[in-house]
Coordinates of C-alpha atoms in Angstrom, one line a residue:
Chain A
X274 CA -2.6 -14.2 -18.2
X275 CA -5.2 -12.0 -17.1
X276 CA -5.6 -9.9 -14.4
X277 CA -9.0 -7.9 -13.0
X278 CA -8.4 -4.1 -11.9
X279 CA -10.7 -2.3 -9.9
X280 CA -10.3 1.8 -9.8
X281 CA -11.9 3.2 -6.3
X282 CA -12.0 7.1 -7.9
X283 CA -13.6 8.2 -4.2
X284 CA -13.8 11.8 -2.5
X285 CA -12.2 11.3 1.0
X286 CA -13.1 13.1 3.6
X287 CA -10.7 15.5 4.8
X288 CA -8.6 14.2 7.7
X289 CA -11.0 11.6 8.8
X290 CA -9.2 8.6 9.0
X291 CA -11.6 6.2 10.4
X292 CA -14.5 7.7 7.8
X293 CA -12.0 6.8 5.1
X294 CA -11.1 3.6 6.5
X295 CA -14.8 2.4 6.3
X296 CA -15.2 3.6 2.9
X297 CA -12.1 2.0 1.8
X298 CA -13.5 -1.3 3.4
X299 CA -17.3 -1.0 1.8
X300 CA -15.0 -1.0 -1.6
X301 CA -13.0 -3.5 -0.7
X302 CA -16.4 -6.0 0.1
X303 CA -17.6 -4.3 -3.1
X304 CA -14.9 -5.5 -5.4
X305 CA -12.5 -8.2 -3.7
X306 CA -14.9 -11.1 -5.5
X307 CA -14.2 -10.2 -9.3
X308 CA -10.8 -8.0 -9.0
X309 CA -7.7 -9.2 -8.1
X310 CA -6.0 -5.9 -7.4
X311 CA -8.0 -2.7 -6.3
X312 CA -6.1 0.9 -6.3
X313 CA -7.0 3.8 -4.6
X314 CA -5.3 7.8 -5.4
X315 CA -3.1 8.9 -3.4
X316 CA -3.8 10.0 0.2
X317 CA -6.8 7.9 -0.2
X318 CA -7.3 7.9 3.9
X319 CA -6.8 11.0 4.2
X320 CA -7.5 13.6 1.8
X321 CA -4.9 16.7 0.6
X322 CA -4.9 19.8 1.7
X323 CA -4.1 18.4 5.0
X324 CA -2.1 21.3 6.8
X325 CA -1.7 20.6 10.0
X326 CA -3.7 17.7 10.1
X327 CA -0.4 16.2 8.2
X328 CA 0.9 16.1 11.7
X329 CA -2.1 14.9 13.3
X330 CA -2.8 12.0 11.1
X331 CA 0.3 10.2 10.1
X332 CA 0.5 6.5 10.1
X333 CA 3.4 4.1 11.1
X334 CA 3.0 1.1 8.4
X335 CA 2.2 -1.2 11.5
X336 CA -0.2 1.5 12.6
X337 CA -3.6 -0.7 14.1
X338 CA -5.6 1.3 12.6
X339 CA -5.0 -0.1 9.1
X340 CA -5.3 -3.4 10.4
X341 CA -8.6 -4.0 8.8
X342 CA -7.3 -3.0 5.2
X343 CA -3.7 -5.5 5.9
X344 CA -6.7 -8.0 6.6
X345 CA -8.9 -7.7 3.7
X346 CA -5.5 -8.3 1.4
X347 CA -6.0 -11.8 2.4
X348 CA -9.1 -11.6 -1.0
X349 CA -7.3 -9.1 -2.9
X350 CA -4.6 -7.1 -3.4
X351 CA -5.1 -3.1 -2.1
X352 CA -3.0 0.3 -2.8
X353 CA -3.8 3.0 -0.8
X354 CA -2.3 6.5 -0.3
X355 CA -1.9 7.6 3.2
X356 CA 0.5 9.9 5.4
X357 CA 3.0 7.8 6.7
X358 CA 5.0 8.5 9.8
X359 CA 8.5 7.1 9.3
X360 CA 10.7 5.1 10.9
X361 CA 13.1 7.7 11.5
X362 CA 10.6 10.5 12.2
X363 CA 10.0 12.4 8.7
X364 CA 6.1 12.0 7.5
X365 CA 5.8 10.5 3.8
X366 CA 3.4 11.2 1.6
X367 CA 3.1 7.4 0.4
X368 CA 1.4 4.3 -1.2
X369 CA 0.9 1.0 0.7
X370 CA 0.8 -2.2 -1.6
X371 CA -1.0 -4.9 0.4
X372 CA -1.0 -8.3 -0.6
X373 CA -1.5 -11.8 1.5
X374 CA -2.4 -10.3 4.6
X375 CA 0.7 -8.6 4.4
X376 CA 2.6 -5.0 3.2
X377 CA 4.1 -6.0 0.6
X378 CA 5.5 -2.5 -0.6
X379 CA 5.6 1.1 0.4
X380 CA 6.3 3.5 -2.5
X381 CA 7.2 7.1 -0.7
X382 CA 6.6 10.5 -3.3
X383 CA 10.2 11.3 -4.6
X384 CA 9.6 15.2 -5.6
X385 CA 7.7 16.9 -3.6
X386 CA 5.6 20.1 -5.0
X387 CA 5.4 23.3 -3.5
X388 CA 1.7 23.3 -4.0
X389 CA -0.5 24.0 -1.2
X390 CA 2.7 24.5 1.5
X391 CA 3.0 20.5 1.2
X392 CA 6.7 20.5 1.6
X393 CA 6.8 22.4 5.0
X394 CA 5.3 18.7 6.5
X395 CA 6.3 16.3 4.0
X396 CA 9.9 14.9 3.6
X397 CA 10.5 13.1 -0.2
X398 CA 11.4 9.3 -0.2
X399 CA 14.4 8.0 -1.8
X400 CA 13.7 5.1 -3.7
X401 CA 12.1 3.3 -6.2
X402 CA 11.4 0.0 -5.8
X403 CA 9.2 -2.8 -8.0
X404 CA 6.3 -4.7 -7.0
X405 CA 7.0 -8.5 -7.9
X406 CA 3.5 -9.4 -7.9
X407 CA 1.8 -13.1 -9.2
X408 CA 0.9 -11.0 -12.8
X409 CA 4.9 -9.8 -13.4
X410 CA 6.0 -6.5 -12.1
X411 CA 4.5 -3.6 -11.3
X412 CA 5.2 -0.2 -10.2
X413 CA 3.5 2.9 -8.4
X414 CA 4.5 6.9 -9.2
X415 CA 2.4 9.0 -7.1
X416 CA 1.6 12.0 -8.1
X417 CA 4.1 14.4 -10.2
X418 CA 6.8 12.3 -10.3
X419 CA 5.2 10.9 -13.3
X420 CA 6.2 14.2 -14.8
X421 CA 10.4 13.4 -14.0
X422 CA 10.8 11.2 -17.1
X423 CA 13.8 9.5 -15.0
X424 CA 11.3 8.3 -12.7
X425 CA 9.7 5.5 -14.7
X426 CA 13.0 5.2 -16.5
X427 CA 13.8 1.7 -14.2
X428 CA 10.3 0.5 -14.8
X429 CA 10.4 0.5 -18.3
X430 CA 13.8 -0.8 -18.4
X431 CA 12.8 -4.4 -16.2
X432 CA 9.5 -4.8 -18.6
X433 CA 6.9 -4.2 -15.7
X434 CA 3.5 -5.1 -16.8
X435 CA 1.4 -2.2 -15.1
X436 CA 2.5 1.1 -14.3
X437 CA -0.1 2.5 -11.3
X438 CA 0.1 6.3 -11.1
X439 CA -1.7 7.7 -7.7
X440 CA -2.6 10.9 -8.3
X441 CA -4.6 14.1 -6.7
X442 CA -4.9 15.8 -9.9
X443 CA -5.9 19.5 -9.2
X444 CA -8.2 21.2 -12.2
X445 CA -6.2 23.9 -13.4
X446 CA -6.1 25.7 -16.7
X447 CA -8.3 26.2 -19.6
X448 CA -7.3 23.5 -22.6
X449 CA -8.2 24.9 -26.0
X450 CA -10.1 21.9 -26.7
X451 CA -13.5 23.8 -25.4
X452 CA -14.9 20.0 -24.0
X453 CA -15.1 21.2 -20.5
X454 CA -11.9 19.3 -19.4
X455 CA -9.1 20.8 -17.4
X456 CA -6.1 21.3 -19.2
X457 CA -3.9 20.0 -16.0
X458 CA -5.6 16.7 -17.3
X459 CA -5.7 16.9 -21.0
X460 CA -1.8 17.8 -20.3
X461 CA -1.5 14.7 -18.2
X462 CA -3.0 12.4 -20.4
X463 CA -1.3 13.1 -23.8
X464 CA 1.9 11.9 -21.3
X465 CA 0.6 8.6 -19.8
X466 CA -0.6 7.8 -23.1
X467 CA 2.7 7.8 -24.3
X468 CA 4.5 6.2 -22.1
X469 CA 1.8 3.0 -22.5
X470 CA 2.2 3.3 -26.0
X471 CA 5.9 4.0 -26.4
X472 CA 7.0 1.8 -23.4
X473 CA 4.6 -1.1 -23.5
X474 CA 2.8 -1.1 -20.7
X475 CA -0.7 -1.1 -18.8
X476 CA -0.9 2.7 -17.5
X477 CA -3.4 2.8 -14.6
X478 CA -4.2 6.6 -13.7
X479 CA -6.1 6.8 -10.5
X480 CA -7.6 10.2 -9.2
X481 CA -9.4 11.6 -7.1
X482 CA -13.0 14.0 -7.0
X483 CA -14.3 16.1 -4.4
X484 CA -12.8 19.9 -3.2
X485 CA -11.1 20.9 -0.3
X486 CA -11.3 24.2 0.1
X487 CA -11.9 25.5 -3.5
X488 CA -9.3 23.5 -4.7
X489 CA -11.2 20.6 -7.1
X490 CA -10.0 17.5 -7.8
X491 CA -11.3 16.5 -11.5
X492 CA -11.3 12.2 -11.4
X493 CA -11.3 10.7 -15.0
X494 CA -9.2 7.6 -13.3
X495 CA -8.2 5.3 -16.6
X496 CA -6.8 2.3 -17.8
X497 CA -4.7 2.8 -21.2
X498 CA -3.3 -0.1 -23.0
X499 CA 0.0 -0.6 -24.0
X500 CA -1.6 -0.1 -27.3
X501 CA -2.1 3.9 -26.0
X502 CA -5.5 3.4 -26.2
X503 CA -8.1 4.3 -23.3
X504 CA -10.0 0.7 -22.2
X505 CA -11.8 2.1 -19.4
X506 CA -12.7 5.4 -17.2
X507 CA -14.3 6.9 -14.4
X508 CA -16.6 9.8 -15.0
X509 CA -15.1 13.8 -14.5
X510 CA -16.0 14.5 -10.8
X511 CA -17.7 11.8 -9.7
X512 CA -17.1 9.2 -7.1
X513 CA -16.7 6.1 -9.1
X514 CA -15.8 2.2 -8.8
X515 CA -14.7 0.0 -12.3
X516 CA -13.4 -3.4 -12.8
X517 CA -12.2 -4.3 -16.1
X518 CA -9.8 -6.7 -16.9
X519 CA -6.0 -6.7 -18.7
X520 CA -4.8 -8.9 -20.9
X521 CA -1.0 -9.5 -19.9
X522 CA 0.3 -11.2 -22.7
X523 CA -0.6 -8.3 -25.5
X524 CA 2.9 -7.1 -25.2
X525 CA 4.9 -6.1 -27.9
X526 CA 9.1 -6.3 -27.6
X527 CA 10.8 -3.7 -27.1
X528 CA 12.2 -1.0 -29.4
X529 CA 15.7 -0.1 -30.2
X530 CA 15.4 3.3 -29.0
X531 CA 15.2 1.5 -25.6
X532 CA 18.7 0.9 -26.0
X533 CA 19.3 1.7 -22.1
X534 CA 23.0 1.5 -21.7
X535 CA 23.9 3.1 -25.0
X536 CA 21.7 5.7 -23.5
X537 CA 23.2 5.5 -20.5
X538 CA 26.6 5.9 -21.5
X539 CA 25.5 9.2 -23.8
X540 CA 24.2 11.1 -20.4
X541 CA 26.9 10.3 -18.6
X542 CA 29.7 11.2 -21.8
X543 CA 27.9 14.6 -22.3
X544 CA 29.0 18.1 -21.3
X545 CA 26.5 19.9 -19.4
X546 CA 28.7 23.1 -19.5
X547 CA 28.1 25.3 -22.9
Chain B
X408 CA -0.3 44.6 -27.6
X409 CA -3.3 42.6 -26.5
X410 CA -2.8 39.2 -25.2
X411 CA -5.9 37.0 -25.5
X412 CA -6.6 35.4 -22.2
X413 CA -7.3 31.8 -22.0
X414 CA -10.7 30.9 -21.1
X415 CA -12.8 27.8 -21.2
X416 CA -16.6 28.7 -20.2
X417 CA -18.1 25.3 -20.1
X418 CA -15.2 24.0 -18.0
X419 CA -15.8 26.9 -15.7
X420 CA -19.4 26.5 -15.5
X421 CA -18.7 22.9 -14.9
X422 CA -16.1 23.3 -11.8
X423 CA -18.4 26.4 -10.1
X424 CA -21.5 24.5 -9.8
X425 CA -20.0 21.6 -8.7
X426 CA -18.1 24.3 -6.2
X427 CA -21.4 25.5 -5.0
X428 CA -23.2 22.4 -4.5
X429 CA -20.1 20.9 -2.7
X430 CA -19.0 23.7 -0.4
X431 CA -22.2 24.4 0.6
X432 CA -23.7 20.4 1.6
X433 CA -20.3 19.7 2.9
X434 CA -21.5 21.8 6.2
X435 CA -25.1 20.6 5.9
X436 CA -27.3 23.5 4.5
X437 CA -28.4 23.5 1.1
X438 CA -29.0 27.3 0.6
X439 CA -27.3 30.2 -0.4
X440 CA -28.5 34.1 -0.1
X441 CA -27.2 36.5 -2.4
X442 CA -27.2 40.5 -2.9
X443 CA -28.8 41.3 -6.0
X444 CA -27.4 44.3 -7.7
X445 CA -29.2 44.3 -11.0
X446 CA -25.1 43.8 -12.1
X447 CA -23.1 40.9 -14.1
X448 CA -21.0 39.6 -11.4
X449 CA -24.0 39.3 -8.9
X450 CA -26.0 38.1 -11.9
X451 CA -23.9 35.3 -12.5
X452 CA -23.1 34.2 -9.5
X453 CA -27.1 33.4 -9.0
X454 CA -27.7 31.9 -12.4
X455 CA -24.9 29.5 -11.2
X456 CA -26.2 28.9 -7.8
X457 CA -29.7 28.2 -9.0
X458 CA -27.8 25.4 -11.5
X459 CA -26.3 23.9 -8.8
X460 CA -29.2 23.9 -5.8
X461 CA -32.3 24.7 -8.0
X462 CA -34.4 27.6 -7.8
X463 CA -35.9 26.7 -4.6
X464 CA -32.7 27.0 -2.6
X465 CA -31.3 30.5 -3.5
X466 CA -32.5 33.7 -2.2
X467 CA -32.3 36.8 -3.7
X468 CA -32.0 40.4 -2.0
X469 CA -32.7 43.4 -3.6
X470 CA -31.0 46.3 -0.8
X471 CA -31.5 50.0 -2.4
X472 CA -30.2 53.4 -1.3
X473 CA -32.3 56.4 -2.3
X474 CA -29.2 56.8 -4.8
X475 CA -29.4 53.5 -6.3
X476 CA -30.6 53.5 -10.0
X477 CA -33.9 52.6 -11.7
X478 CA -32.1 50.4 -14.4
X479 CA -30.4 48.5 -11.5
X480 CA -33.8 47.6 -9.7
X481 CA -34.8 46.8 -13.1
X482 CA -32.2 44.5 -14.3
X483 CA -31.9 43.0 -10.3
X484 CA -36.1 41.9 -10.9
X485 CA -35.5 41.1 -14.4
X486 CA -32.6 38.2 -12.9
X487 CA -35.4 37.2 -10.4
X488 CA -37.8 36.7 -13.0
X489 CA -35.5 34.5 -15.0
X490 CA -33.8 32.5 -12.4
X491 CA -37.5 32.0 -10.2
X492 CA -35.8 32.4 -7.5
X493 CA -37.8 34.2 -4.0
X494 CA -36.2 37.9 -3.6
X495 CA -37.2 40.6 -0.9
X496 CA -36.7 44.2 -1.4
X497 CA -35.5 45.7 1.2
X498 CA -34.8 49.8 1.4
X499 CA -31.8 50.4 3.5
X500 CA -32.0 54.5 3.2
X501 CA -33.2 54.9 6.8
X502 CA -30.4 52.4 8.0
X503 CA -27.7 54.5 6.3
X504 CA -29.5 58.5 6.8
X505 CA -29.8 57.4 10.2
X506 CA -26.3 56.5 10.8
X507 CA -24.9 59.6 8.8
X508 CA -28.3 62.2 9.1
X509 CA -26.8 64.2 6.9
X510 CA -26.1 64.1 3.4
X511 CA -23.0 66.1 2.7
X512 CA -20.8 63.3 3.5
X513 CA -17.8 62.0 1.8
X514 CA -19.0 59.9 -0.9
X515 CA -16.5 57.3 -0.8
X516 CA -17.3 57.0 3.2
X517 CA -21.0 56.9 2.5
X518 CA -20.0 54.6 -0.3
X519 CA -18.2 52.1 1.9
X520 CA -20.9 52.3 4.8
X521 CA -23.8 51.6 2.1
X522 CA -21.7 48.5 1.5
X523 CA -21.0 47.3 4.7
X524 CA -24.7 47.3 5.6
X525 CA -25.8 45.7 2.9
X526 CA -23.2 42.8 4.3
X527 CA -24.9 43.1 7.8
X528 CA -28.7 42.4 6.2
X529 CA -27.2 39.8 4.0
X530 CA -25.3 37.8 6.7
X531 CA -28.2 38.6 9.2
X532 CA -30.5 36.9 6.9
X533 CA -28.4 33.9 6.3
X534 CA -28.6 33.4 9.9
X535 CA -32.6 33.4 9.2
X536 CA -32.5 31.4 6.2
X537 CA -29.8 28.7 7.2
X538 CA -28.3 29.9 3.8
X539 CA -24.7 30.8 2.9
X540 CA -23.7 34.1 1.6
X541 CA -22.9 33.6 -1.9
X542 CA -19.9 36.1 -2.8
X543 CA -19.8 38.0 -6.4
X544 CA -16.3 39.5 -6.4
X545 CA -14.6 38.8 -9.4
X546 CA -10.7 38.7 -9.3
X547 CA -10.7 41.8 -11.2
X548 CA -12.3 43.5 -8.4
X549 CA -10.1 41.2 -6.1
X550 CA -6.5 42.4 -7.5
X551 CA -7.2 45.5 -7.8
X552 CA -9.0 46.2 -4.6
X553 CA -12.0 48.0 -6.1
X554 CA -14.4 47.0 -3.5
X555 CA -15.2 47.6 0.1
X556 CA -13.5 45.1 3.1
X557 CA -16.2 43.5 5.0
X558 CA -19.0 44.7 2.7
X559 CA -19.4 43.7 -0.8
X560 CA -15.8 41.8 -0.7
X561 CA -17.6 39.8 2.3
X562 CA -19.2 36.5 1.6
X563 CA -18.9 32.2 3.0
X564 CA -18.1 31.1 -0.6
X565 CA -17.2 32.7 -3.6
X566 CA -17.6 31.1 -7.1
X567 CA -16.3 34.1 -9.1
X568 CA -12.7 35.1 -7.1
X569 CA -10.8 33.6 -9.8
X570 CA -12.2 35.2 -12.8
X571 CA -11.6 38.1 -14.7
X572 CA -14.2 40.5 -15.2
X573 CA -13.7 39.8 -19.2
X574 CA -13.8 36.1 -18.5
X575 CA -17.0 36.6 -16.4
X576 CA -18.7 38.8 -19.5
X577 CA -17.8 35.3 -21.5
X578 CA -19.2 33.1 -19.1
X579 CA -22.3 35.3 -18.8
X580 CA -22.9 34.9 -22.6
X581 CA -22.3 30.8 -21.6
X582 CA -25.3 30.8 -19.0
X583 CA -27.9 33.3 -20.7
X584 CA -27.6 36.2 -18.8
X585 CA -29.6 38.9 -20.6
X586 CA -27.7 41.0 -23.1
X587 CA -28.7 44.8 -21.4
X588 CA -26.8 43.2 -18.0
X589 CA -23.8 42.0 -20.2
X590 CA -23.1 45.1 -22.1
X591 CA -24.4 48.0 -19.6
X592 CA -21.3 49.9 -18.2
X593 CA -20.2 48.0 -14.9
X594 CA -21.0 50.5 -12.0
X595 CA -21.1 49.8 -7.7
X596 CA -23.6 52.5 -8.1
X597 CA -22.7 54.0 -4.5
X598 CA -24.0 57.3 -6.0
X599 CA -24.8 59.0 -9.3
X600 CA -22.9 58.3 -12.1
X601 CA -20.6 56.3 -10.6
X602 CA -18.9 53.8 -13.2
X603 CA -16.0 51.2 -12.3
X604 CA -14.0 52.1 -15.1
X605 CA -14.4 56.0 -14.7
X606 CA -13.3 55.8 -11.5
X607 CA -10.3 53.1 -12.1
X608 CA -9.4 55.7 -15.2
X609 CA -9.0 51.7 -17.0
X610 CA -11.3 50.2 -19.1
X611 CA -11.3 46.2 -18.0
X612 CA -10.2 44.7 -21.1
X613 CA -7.0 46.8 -20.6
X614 CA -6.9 46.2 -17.0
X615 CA -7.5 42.2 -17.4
X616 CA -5.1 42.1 -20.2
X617 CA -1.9 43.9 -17.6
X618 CA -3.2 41.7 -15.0
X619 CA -3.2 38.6 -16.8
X620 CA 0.3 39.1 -18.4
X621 CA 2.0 40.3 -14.6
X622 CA 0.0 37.5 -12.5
X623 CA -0.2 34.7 -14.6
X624 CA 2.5 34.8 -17.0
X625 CA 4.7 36.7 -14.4
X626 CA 6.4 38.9 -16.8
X627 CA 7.8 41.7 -15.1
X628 CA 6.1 45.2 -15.3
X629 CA 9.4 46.3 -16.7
X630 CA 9.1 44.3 -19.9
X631 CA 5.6 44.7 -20.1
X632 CA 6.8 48.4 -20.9
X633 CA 9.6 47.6 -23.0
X634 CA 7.0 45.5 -24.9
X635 CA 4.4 49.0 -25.4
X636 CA 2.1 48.9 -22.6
X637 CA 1.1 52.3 -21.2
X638 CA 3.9 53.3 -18.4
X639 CA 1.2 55.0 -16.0
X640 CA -1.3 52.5 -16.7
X641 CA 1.5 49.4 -15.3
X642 CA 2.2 51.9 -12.9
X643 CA -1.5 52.1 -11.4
X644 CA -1.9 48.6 -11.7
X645 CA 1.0 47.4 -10.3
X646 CA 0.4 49.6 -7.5
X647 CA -2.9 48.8 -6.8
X648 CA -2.4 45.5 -6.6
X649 CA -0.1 45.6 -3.9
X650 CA -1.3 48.5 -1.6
X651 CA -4.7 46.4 -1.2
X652 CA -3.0 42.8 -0.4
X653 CA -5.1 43.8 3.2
X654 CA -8.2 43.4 1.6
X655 CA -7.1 39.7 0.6
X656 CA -6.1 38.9 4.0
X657 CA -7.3 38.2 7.2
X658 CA -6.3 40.6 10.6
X659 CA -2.7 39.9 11.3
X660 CA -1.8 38.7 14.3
X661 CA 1.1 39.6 17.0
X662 CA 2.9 35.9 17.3
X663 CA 3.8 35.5 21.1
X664 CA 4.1 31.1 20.9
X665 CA 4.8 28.2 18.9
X666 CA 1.3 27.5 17.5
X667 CA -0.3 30.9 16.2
X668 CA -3.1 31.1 14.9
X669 CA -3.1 31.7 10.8
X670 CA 1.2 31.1 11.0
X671 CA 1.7 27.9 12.9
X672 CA -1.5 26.8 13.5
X673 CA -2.5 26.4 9.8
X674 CA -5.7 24.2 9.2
X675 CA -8.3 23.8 6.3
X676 CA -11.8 25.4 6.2
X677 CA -12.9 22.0 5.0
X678 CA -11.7 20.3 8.3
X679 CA -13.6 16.8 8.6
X680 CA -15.6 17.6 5.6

């Protein structure tokens, strides 16, 4: 089975919902012919170092506004990244899987960082659900969870086929590798390729470009294969739409080391007190 | 001990000029001004903005005091020349004399003043030009407070605030500044024979080195000492750093309600943008 990924790698504009909304849209026409599921990063409507404007621009998931985008999932399936204003009050910082002219998912972040004063306005989610989609199942991380290796510890244990990590990947650090690249990214990358390779599945990294006030965001959005190989990417810091298309049935079994209730049965048995 | 501090200068040079060109289109003008000292830091910061806007859009002011030295007018016209950029001499002597009238004054006073209206000129003329004030403080300069508020620490967007005067040297090497500005002795030249490390009493490749190791590593000035660093010179450092956290802030303000401005009422620069 195959199925056709486009990456929106886009610089929102900060706080402007119905700017991003548009843009989002234009995209969506762009793509929703030869893709079947299109990703933006996370807070794709609305941009990161949000302050206050948190507050201002939060979302319920029937929120009007985002009518347009539940409508255009009628052609293709869209993830987005947007504030979301809870049911019970809190604001999220979350993904929206749309699909049939409906939401089909909402993935909230899990671990929230105390980069840019984020966790003053946002409150974490508190679970982890799949996305049963026509291609298998998938699953969304948004941002640094990726880095809690318990996170992606369900995926890889029900087989999903794509693993969609939304991300707003600050540029940070020197790498020694003197190529120009962030080492926040170079860091980042050595670890999704190794969970594609290790765990057999699609990793699709989507980022963002742009700054908000100093603060840069570098892109380099990518595709690797469960092979750990690198099939497609966006360029470093620039706003950037690709399609490419996976070929579900190159997976490979999986290893003993996935052994999940030996495993299981280890962390539980061990003494954490030395 | 001497810790080598990571640097990567094409990465750098890659995130400031995209910096420049984005903070600067994001609020419609496509210009920056910049004080040209005949220095590194200011030469830098030019090279960069002419990189990211093109020759045509940055503007270069030379601002002399009677005081100021011949080399530093040279090397300032030497970084015009380069970059092509359009510069204007402008003699502020009667601005400052006039102000003070005479010249037994406190040096460090006269100092700070000479600074301040160079600001006034540069900010006045980016009202002129529709051009941003590019700023040239380096985070050297930053942590340690070796600079004047609201004079040469004053500036819309600064591309070198998070780079040590060491890492700057490097990058300087990276975008072609002339040998003479990289290796001449870094100076403010306020008035004769003034020199930044003379009057620190640090050279910066000791001074970058403690910073680095308390700032970004975070180790403790304590083991920093246990580990062979100079007592006095941790001492200094330490001390400098924190008794000019005003100069890295804005005014304070008395909080009376729920939304103050700067403490509750907290929103980006980039609003919209």
């Amino acid at each position: 089975m195959k199925l056709g990924v486009s990456l929106a790698q886009i610089y929102p504009k900060l706080g402007d919902l119905k700017c991003n909304i548009e843009r989002h849209i234009e995209i969506i026409e762009e793509v929703k012919e030869k893709s079947q599921i299109l990703i933006f990063p996370e807070l794709s409507l609305t941009g990161s170092n949000l302050m206050d404007l948190t507050v201002d621009i939060a979302q319920t998931s029937d929120s009007s506004l985002l009518r347009p985008i539940l409508e255009a999932s009628k052609y293709i399936d869209i993830v987005i990244g947007l504030v979301e204003l809870g049911e019970d009050g809190n604001l999220y910082d979350s993904a929206f899987y749309y699909s049939d002219s409906s939401l089909k998912s909402i993935q909230r972040k899990l671990f929230l960082t105390s980069y840019i004063g984020r966790p003053k306005y946002f409150a974490s989610g508190n679970r982890i659900d799949f996305i049963s989609s026509r291609w298998g199942k998938l699953g969304i991380v948004i941002g640094q969870d990726i880095l809690n290796p318990l996170v992606i510890l369900p995926f890889i244990r029900s087989g999903i086929k794509v693993l969609i990590v939304m991300d707003n990947n600050v540029s940070v650090g020197y790498s020694s590798s003197g190529t120009g690249i962030s080492k926040s990214y170079v860091d980042l990358m050595s670890l999704l390729t190794a969970y594609a390779r290790f765990y057999s599945f699609y990793v699709v990294y989507m980022n963002r470009v742009g700054f908000e006030d100093g603060i840069n965001f570098f892109g380099g959005s990518c595709v690797i294969s469960p092979s750990g190989e690198v099939l497609a990417s966006c360029p470093y810091f620039e706003e950037s739409v690709i399609t490419l298309e996976l070929d579900l049935e190159t997976f490979r079994g999986n290893s003993t080391f996935l052994n999940f209730d030996k495993a299981f049965k280890l962390v539980r048995d061990i003494s954490y007190e030395y | 001990m001497n810790t080598s501090i990571p640097f990567d200068p094409i990465f750098t040079k890659n995130i400031l000029v995209r910096f420049i060109r984005d903070e600067t289109k994001k609020f419609d003008i496509d210009r920056v001004i910049i004080g040209l000292s005949g220095g590194l830091d200011s030469s830098v910061s030019a090279t960069l903005a002419v990189s990211a806007l093109g020759k045509e859009n940055v503007f270069g002011f030379i601002l002399p005091y009677k005081t100021t030295s011949r080399e530093s007018l040279d090397d300032a016209q030497l970084m015009v020349k380069i970059l092509g950029i359009q510069a204007e001499t402008i003699d502020i002597t009667p601005i400052v004399d006039s102000y003070f009238k005479i010249d037994d004054v406190d040096r460090v006073r006269r100092g700070n003043f000479i600074a301040r209206v160079r600001m006034c000129v540069l900010f006045d003329k980016s009202n002129e030009l529709n051009a941003l004030v590019l700023g040239t403080s380096n985070k050297t300069e930053l942590l340690l407070g070796y600079g004047t508020i609201y004079g040469d620490m004053a500036s819309a967007i600064n591309p070198l605030g998070d780079l040590y005067k060491t890492q700057v040297r490097v990058l300087a090497k990276e975008i072609g500044i002339p040998e003479r500005i990289i290796s001449k002795p870094p100076t403010a030249d306020l008035w004769v024979g003034q020199t930044d490390e003379g009057e620190l009493g640090i050279t910066y490749e000791e001074a970058d080195d403690i910073l680095y190791n308390l700032i970004e590593r975070r180790i403790p000035p304590l083991v920093l000492i246990e580990r062979g660093y100079d007592v006095s010179k941790i001492n200094k450092i330490v001390s400098l750093v924190k008794k000019n956290q005003f100069k890295r802030s804005l005014p304070i303000i008395a909080k009376l309600t729920d939304r103050t401005i700067g403490i509750d009422f907290r929103y980006p620069r980039d609003w919209g943008k």
